[in-house]
CSV table of N, CA and C in Angstrom, one decimal:
chain,number,residue,atom,x,y,z
A,1,LYS,N,0.1,17.6,-3.6
A,1,LYS,CA,-1.6,16.2,-3.4
A,1,LYS,C,-1.7,16.3,-4.1
A,2,ASP,N,-2.4,17.2,-4.8
A,2,ASP,CA,-3.1,17.3,-5.7
A,2,ASP,C,-2.8,16.3,-7.1
A,3,LYS,N,-1.1,16.3,-7.0
A,3,LYS,CA,-1.0,15.0,-8.3
A,3,LYS,C,-0.6,14.4,-8.0
A,4,LEU,N,-0.1,13.9,-6.7
A,4,LEU,CA,0.4,12.5,-6.3
A,4,LEU,C,-2.2,12.3,-7.0
A,5,ALA,N,-2.8,12.5,-6.2
A,5,ALA,CA,-4.3,12.1,-6.1
A,5,ALA,C,-4.1,11.7,-7.4
A,6,GLY,N,-3.6,12.4,-8.4
A,6,GLY,CA,-3.9,13.0,-9.8
A,6,GLY,C,-3.8,11.3,-11.1
A,7,THR,N,-2.7,10.6,-9.7
A,7,THR,CA,-1.8,9.4,-10.9
A,7,THR,C,-2.7,7.9,-9.8
A,8,LEU,N,-4.1,7.8,-9.0
A,8,LEU,CA,-4.7,7.0,-8.9
A,8,LEU,C,-4.8,6.5,-10.0
A,9,SER,N,-5.8,5.9,-10.3
A,9,SER,CA,-6.2,4.5,-11.6
A,9,SER,C,-7.8,4.1,-10.6
A,10,THR,N,-8.8,4.4,-11.6
A,10,THR,CA,-9.8,4.9,-11.6
A,10,THR,C,-10.2,2.1,-10.6
A,11,GLY,N,-11.2,2.5,-10.6
A,11,GLY,CA,-11.0,0.9,-9.4
A,11,GLY,C,-12.6,1.0,-9.7
A,12,GLN,N,-13.0,1.3,-9.5
A,12,GLN,CA,-14.7,1.6,-8.8
A,12,GLN,C,-15.9,1.7,-11.0
A,13,PRO,N,-16.8,1.4,-10.5
A,13,PRO,CA,-17.5,1.1,-12.0
A,13,PRO,C,-18.2,2.2,-12.0
A,14,ASP,N,-17.7,4.0,-10.6
A,14,ASP,CA,-18.2,4.7,-10.8
A,14,ASP,C,-17.5,5.9,-11.9
A,15,GLY,N,-15.9,5.1,-11.7
A,15,GLY,CA,-14.7,5.8,-12.7
A,15,GLY,C,-14.0,6.5,-12.2
A,16,ARG,N,-14.6,5.5,-10.3
A,16,ARG,CA,-13.6,7.1,-9.6
A,16,ARG,C,-12.6,6.6,-8.0
A,17,ASN,N,-11.7,6.2,-8.2
A,17,ASN,CA,-11.2,6.0,-6.8
A,17,ASN,C,-10.8,6.7,-5.8
A,18,PRO,N,-11.6,5.5,-4.5
A,18,PRO,CA,-12.3,5.7,-3.6
A,18,PRO,C,-11.3,6.3,-2.3
A,19,ALA,N,-10.4,6.3,-2.8
A,19,ALA,CA,-8.7,7.0,-1.4
A,19,ALA,C,-8.4,8.7,-2.6
A,20,THR,N,-9.2,8.7,-3.3
A,20,THR,CA,-8.5,9.8,-4.1
A,20,THR,C,-8.8,11.3,-3.4
A,21,ASP,N,-10.4,10.8,-2.7
A,21,ASP,CA,-10.3,12.8,-1.3
A,21,ASP,C,-9.7,12.3,-0.5
A,22,ALA,N,-9.1,11.6,0.3
A,22,ALA,CA,-8.5,11.4,1.0
A,22,ALA,C,-7.2,11.4,0.7
A,23,ILE,N,-7.1,10.8,-0.2
A,23,ILE,CA,-5.2,11.7,-0.4
A,23,ILE,C,-5.3,12.8,-0.8
A,24,LYS,N,-6.2,14.3,-1.7
A,24,LYS,CA,-6.1,14.9,-1.3
A,24,LYS,C,-6.2,15.9,-0.3
A,25,ASN,N,-7.1,15.4,0.9
A,25,ASN,CA,-7.0,16.2,1.8
A,25,ASN,C,-7.0,16.4,3.0
A,26,ALA,N,-5.7,15.1,3.1
A,26,ALA,CA,-5.4,14.0,4.9
A,26,ALA,C,-3.8,15.2,4.6
A,27,PRO,N,-3.4,15.5,5.2
A,27,PRO,CA,-3.3,16.3,6.0
A,27,PRO,C,-1.9,16.8,5.9
A,28,VAL,N,-1.3,14.4,5.7
A,28,VAL,CA,-0.5,13.6,5.0
A,28,VAL,C,-0.5,12.6,4.6
A,29,VAL,N,0.1,12.7,3.3
A,29,VAL,CA,0.2,11.5,2.8
A,29,VAL,C,2.0,11.2,2.9
A,30,ILE,N,1.3,9.8,3.4
A,30,ILE,CA,3.0,9.0,3.0
A,30,ILE,C,3.5,7.9,1.7
A,31,VAL,N,4.5,8.5,1.2
A,31,VAL,CA,4.9,8.0,0.5
A,31,VAL,C,5.7,6.1,0.8
A,32,ALA,N,5.5,4.9,-0.3
A,32,ALA,CA,6.5,4.3,1.2
A,32,ALA,C,8.0,4.2,-0.8
A,33,CYS,N,8.3,3.7,-0.5
A,33,CYS,CA,9.7,3.5,-1.9
A,33,CYS,C,10.3,2.1,-1.6
A,34,ALA,N,10.9,2.1,-2.9
A,34,ALA,CA,12.0,0.2,-2.1
A,34,ALA,C,13.4,0.5,-2.8
A,35,GLU,N,13.7,0.3,-2.3
A,35,GLU,CA,15.3,0.2,-3.2
A,35,GLU,C,15.6,-1.0,-3.9
A,36,LEU,N,15.9,-1.5,-5.5
A,36,LEU,CA,15.1,-2.2,-5.3
A,36,LEU,C,17.1,-3.1,-5.6
A,37,GLY,N,16.6,-4.3,-5.7
A,37,GLY,CA,17.7,-5.1,-5.6
A,37,GLY,C,18.9,-5.5,-4.1
A,38,LYS,N,17.8,-4.6,-3.0
A,38,LYS,CA,18.8,-5.2,-1.7
A,38,LYS,C,17.4,-6.5,-1.2
A,39,SER,N,16.2,-6.7,-1.6
A,39,SER,CA,15.4,-7.6,-0.6
A,39,SER,C,15.3,-8.3,-0.8
A,40,GLY,N,15.5,-9.4,0.0
A,40,GLY,CA,15.1,-11.3,0.4
A,40,GLY,C,16.5,-11.7,0.4
A,41,GLY,N,17.0,-10.8,-0.2
A,41,GLY,CA,18.5,-11.7,0.4
A,41,GLY,C,18.7,-11.9,-1.5
A,42,PHE,N,20.0,-11.6,-1.5
A,42,PHE,CA,20.8,-11.7,-2.9
A,42,PHE,C,22.3,-12.9,-3.0
A,43,ARG,N,22.2,-13.2,-4.0
A,43,ARG,CA,23.3,-13.8,-3.6
A,43,ARG,C,23.9,-14.2,-5.8
A,44,GLU,N,25.0,-13.5,-5.7
A,44,GLU,CA,25.4,-12.7,-6.6
A,44,GLU,C,24.8,-12.1,-8.0
A,45,GLY,N,24.1,-11.0,-7.1
A,45,GLY,CA,23.4,-10.4,-8.2
A,45,GLY,C,21.9,-10.8,-8.2
A,46,LYS,N,21.8,-12.0,-7.8
A,46,LYS,CA,19.9,-12.4,-7.9
A,46,LYS,C,19.5,-12.5,-6.8
A,47,PRO,N,18.0,-12.8,-6.8
A,47,PRO,CA,17.4,-12.8,-6.0
A,47,PRO,C,18.2,-14.6,-4.9
A,48,SER,N,17.7,-14.3,-4.1
A,48,SER,CA,18.1,-16.3,-3.2
A,48,SER,C,17.6,-16.9,-3.0
A,49,THR,N,15.6,-16.7,-3.7
A,49,THR,CA,14.9,-17.1,-2.7
A,49,THR,C,13.6,-17.2,-4.8
A,50,ASP,N,13.0,-18.7,-4.7
A,50,ASP,CA,12.3,-18.2,-6.4
A,50,ASP,C,11.1,-17.3,-6.4
A,51,LYS,N,11.1,-15.9,-5.3
A,51,LYS,CA,9.8,-15.1,-5.5
A,51,LYS,C,11.3,-14.0,-6.1
A,52,GLY,N,11.6,-13.6,-6.2
A,52,GLY,CA,12.6,-12.5,-6.7
A,52,GLY,C,12.7,-11.8,-5.7
A,53,ASP,N,12.9,-11.0,-6.1
A,53,ASP,CA,13.4,-9.9,-4.9
A,53,ASP,C,11.1,-9.2,-4.8
A,54,TRP,N,11.8,-9.0,-3.3
A,54,TRP,CA,10.7,-8.6,-2.3
A,54,TRP,C,10.7,-8.2,-1.9
A,55,PHE,N,10.9,-6.7,-2.9
A,55,PHE,CA,10.3,-5.4,-1.7
A,55,PHE,C,9.0,-5.0,-1.5
A,56,MET,N,7.8,-5.9,-2.9
A,56,MET,CA,6.8,-5.2,-2.0
A,56,MET,C,6.2,-6.2,-0.7
A,57,PHE,N,6.5,-7.0,-0.9
A,57,PHE,CA,6.0,-8.1,0.4
A,57,PHE,C,6.6,-7.0,1.4
A,58,ASP,N,8.1,-6.6,2.2
A,58,ASP,CA,8.6,-6.3,2.7
A,58,ASP,C,7.9,-4.5,2.8
A,59,VAL,N,7.7,-3.5,1.7
A,59,VAL,CA,7.6,-2.6,2.0
A,59,VAL,C,5.6,-3.1,2.6
A,60,ALA,N,5.0,-3.4,2.1
A,60,ALA,CA,3.3,-4.2,2.1
A,60,ALA,C,4.3,-4.1,4.0
A,61,LEU,N,4.8,-4.8,4.7
A,61,LEU,CA,4.6,-5.5,5.9
A,61,LEU,C,4.7,-4.1,7.6
A,62,ALA,N,6.1,-3.4,6.5
A,62,ALA,CA,6.0,-2.2,6.7
A,62,ALA,C,4.3,-1.1,7.3
A,63,MET,N,4.1,-0.7,5.6
A,63,MET,CA,2.9,-0.5,6.0
A,63,MET,C,1.9,-0.6,6.6
A,64,GLN,N,1.6,-1.4,6.3
A,64,GLN,CA,0.6,-2.1,7.8
A,64,GLN,C,0.9,-2.7,9.4
A,65,ASN,N,2.1,-2.5,9.9
A,65,ASN,CA,2.4,-2.0,10.9
A,65,ASN,C,2.0,-0.2,11.4
A,66,LEU,N,2.0,0.6,9.7
A,66,LEU,CA,2.3,1.9,9.9
A,66,LEU,C,1.0,2.3,10.4
A,67,VAL,N,0.0,1.3,9.6
A,67,VAL,CA,-1.7,1.8,9.7
A,67,VAL,C,-2.5,1.1,10.2
A,68,LEU,N,-1.8,-0.3,11.6
A,68,LEU,CA,-2.1,-0.2,12.4
A,68,LEU,C,-2.1,-0.2,13.4
A,69,THR,N,-0.8,0.8,14.4
A,69,THR,CA,-0.2,1.4,14.8
A,69,THR,C,-1.3,3.2,14.2
A,70,ALA,N,-1.1,3.5,13.1
A,70,ALA,CA,-2.3,4.6,13.1
A,70,ALA,C,-3.7,4.5,13.6
A,71,THR,N,-4.7,3.5,13.3
A,71,THR,CA,-4.8,3.6,14.0
A,71,THR,C,-5.9,3.4,15.4
A,72,SER,N,-4.5,2.0,15.9
A,72,SER,CA,-4.8,2.2,17.5
A,72,SER,C,-4.5,3.3,17.9
A,73,LEU,N,-4.4,4.7,17.3
A,73,LEU,CA,-4.0,5.8,17.7
A,73,LEU,C,-5.1,6.9,17.1
A,74,GLY,N,-6.0,5.5,16.6
A,74,GLY,CA,-6.6,7.1,16.9
A,74,GLY,C,-6.9,8.0,15.0
A,75,LEU,N,-5.9,8.0,14.8
A,75,LEU,CA,-5.8,8.1,13.6
A,75,LEU,C,-6.3,7.6,12.0
A,76,GLY,N,-6.4,8.2,10.9
A,76,GLY,CA,-7.4,7.1,9.6
A,76,GLY,C,-7.0,7.8,8.5
A,77,THR,N,-6.5,6.6,7.8
A,77,THR,CA,-5.6,5.4,6.6
A,77,THR,C,-6.5,4.6,6.2
A,78,VAL,N,-5.9,5.2,4.3
A,78,VAL,CA,-6.5,3.7,3.8
A,78,VAL,C,-4.9,2.8,2.7
A,79,HIS,N,-4.5,2.0,2.8
A,79,HIS,CA,-3.8,1.1,2.4
A,79,HIS,C,-4.3,1.5,0.7
A,80,VAL,N,-3.6,2.8,-0.4
A,80,VAL,CA,-3.4,2.9,-1.9
A,80,VAL,C,-2.6,2.2,-2.7
A,81,GLY,N,-3.2,1.5,-3.5
A,81,GLY,CA,-1.9,1.3,-4.5
A,81,GLY,C,-2.6,0.5,-5.9
A,82,LEU,N,-3.8,1.7,-5.9
A,82,LEU,CA,-4.3,1.5,-7.4
A,82,LEU,C,-3.8,2.9,-8.0
A,83,PHE,N,-3.0,3.2,-8.6
A,83,PHE,CA,-2.2,4.0,-9.2
A,83,PHE,C,-1.4,3.9,-10.1
A,84,ASP,N,-0.9,4.9,-10.8
A,84,ASP,CA,0.5,5.4,-11.6
A,84,ASP,C,1.8,5.2,-10.5
A,85,ALA,N,2.9,4.4,-10.2
A,85,ALA,CA,4.0,4.7,-10.1
A,85,ALA,C,4.5,4.9,-9.9
A,86,LEU,N,4.7,4.7,-11.4
A,86,LEU,CA,5.8,5.8,-12.6
A,86,LEU,C,5.3,7.3,-12.8
A,87,GLN,N,4.5,7.8,-12.6
A,87,GLN,CA,4.2,9.1,-12.2
A,87,GLN,C,4.0,9.7,-10.6
A,88,ALA,N,4.1,9.1,-10.1
A,88,ALA,CA,3.7,9.4,-8.7
A,88,ALA,C,5.4,9.3,-8.6
A,89,ALA,N,6.3,8.5,-8.6
A,89,ALA,CA,8.1,8.4,-8.6
A,89,ALA,C,8.7,10.2,-9.2
A,90,ALA,N,7.6,10.6,-9.8
A,90,ALA,CA,8.5,11.8,-10.8
A,90,ALA,C,7.8,13.1,-10.9
A,91,ILE,N,6.5,12.6,-10.5
A,91,ILE,CA,6.3,13.7,-9.3
A,91,ILE,C,7.1,14.5,-7.9
A,92,LEU,N,7.4,13.4,-7.5
A,92,LEU,CA,8.2,12.8,-6.4
A,92,LEU,C,9.5,13.4,-6.4
A,93,GLY,N,10.4,13.2,-7.6
A,93,GLY,CA,12.1,13.3,-7.5
A,93,GLY,C,12.3,11.8,-7.3
A,94,VAL,N,11.8,11.1,-7.9
A,94,VAL,CA,12.5,10.1,-6.6
A,94,VAL,C,13.5,8.8,-7.5
A,95,PRO,N,14.8,8.4,-6.8
A,95,PRO,CA,16.2,8.3,-7.4
A,95,PRO,C,15.7,7.1,-8.1
A,96,HIS,N,16.5,7.0,-9.6
A,96,HIS,CA,16.6,5.0,-9.9
A,96,HIS,C,16.5,4.7,-9.2
A,97,GLY,N,16.9,3.4,-9.6
A,97,GLY,CA,16.8,2.0,-8.0
A,97,GLY,C,16.1,2.1,-7.4
A,98,PHE,N,15.6,3.3,-6.9
A,98,PHE,CA,14.3,3.2,-6.1
A,98,PHE,C,12.2,3.1,-7.0
A,99,CYS,N,11.8,2.3,-6.4
A,99,CYS,CA,10.5,2.3,-6.7
A,99,CYS,C,9.6,2.8,-5.7
A,100,VAL,N,8.4,3.8,-6.2
A,100,VAL,CA,7.2,3.4,-5.1
A,100,VAL,C,6.6,2.6,-5.4
A,101,VAL,N,6.2,2.3,-4.1
A,101,VAL,CA,5.0,0.6,-3.7
A,101,VAL,C,3.6,1.3,-3.5
A,102,GLU,N,3.3,1.7,-2.6
A,102,GLU,CA,2.4,2.5,-1.9
A,102,GLU,C,1.9,4.0,-1.6
A,103,MET,N,0.9,4.5,-1.3
A,103,MET,CA,0.7,5.5,-0.5
A,103,MET,C,-0.6,4.8,0.9
A,104,THR,N,-0.2,6.2,1.4
A,104,THR,CA,-1.2,6.2,3.0
A,104,THR,C,-1.6,7.4,2.7
A,105,PRO,N,-3.0,7.9,2.8
A,105,PRO,CA,-2.7,9.1,3.6
A,105,PRO,C,-3.2,9.3,5.3
A,106,LEU,N,-2.6,10.3,5.7
A,106,LEU,CA,-2.6,9.8,7.2
A,106,LEU,C,-3.0,11.4,7.9
A,107,GLY,N,-4.5,10.9,8.5
A,107,GLY,CA,-5.2,12.1,9.0
A,107,GLY,C,-5.9,11.5,9.9
A,108,TYR,N,-6.9,12.8,11.3
A,108,TYR,CA,-8.2,12.0,12.0
A,108,TYR,C,-9.5,12.1,11.1
A,109,PRO,N,-9.8,11.0,11.0
A,109,PRO,CA,-11.0,10.6,9.8
A,109,PRO,C,-12.0,11.4,10.1
A,110,ASP,N,-13.3,12.4,9.2
A,110,ASP,CA,-14.2,13.1,9.5
A,110,ASP,C,-15.4,12.2,9.7
A,111,GLN,N,-15.5,11.3,9.8
A,111,GLN,CA,-16.7,10.1,10.5
A,111,GLN,C,-15.5,8.9,10.6
A,112,VAL,N,-16.5,8.4,11.2
A,112,VAL,CA,-16.1,6.8,12.4
A,112,VAL,C,-17.0,6.1,11.2
A,113,ARG,N,-16.8,5.0,11.3
A,113,ARG,CA,-17.5,3.7,9.7
A,113,ARG,C,-17.3,3.3,10.7
A,114,ASP,N,-18.6,2.1,10.4
A,114,ASP,CA,-18.5,1.1,11.2
A,114,ASP,C,-17.8,-0.4,10.7
A,115,PRO,N,-16.3,-1.5,10.7
A,115,PRO,CA,-16.3,-2.6,10.1
A,115,PRO,C,-16.4,-2.9,9.1
A,116,ARG,N,-16.4,-3.1,8.6
A,116,ARG,CA,-17.1,-3.7,7.6
A,116,ARG,C,-17.3,-5.5,7.6
A,117,PRO,N,-18.0,-6.2,7.4
A,117,PRO,CA,-18.2,-7.7,7.7
A,117,PRO,C,-16.9,-8.3,6.9
A,118,ARG,N,-16.2,-9.2,7.8
A,118,ARG,CA,-15.1,-10.8,7.5
A,118,ARG,C,-16.0,-11.2,7.5
A,119,LYS,N,-14.7,-12.4,6.6
A,119,LYS,CA,-14.9,-13.9,6.5
A,119,LYS,C,-14.6,-14.1,7.7
A,120,THR,N,-15.4,-15.6,7.6
A,120,THR,CA,-15.1,-16.5,8.7
A,120,THR,C,-14.0,-16.6,8.7
A,121,LEU,N,-13.0,-17.6,9.8
A,121,LEU,CA,-12.3,-18.2,9.8
A,121,LEU,C,-11.5,-19.9,8.7
A,122,SER,N,-13.0,-20.4,8.6
A,122,SER,CA,-13.5,-21.6,7.9
A,122,SER,C,-13.5,-21.4,6.8
A,123,GLU,N,-13.6,-19.9,6.3
A,123,GLU,CA,-13.9,-19.5,4.5
A,123,GLU,C,-11.9,-19.4,4.2
A,124,ILE,N,-11.0,-19.1,5.1
A,124,ILE,CA,-9.7,-18.1,4.8
A,124,ILE,C,-8.9,-19.5,5.9
A,125,VAL,N,-8.9,-20.3,6.5
A,125,VAL,CA,-8.1,-21.5,7.4
A,125,VAL,C,-8.0,-22.4,7.1
A,126,PHE,N,-7.5,-23.3,5.7
A,126,PHE,CA,-7.6,-25.0,6.0
A,126,PHE,C,-6.4,-25.9,6.8
A,127,TYR,N,-7.1,-27.2,7.0
A,127,TYR,CA,-6.2,-27.7,7.3
A,127,TYR,C,-5.8,-28.7,6.9
A,128,ASP,N,-4.4,-29.1,6.6
A,128,ASP,CA,-3.6,-30.7,6.0
A,128,ASP,C,-3.7,-30.8,4.5
A,129,LYS,N,-4.3,-29.5,3.8
A,129,LYS,CA,-5.0,-29.4,2.4
A,129,LYS,C,-5.8,-28.8,2.4
A,130,PHE,N,-5.0,-27.6,0.9
A,130,PHE,CA,-5.6,-26.2,0.8
A,130,PHE,C,-7.0,-27.1,0.0
A,131,GLY,N,-7.7,-25.8,0.7
A,131,GLY,CA,-9.6,-26.4,0.0
A,131,GLY,C,-10.0,-26.9,1.3
A,132,THR,N,-9.7,-27.8,2.3
A,132,THR,CA,-10.1,-28.3,3.4
A,132,THR,C,-9.9,-28.1,4.2
């Protein structure tokens, strides 16, 4: 887990990634990988949509379900996406044709935090036209 924590990029002004301690200390770290060229439907070896290979979307859906379920069971998790995926893949021996997409530490939280403020629906939901 220390090696995986070493792949995390610094995303904060203080030079730390807030997920570093969780990756190091959680009893379990789930690393979600995707097999390239399989997601979103392919025709003649090319993605069938204008979005390309949907592996990021598919893995994100699976991980969101995992995080929501874990939270409902009293477990603590955090989506970790700001890391060197190639380095993480090398550490874990991920084979060619697969890529590391996301990590999440999983365990019982040592503290319970209050929910962060959320945007109102009027800030994120639009009707008929974007921005209205």
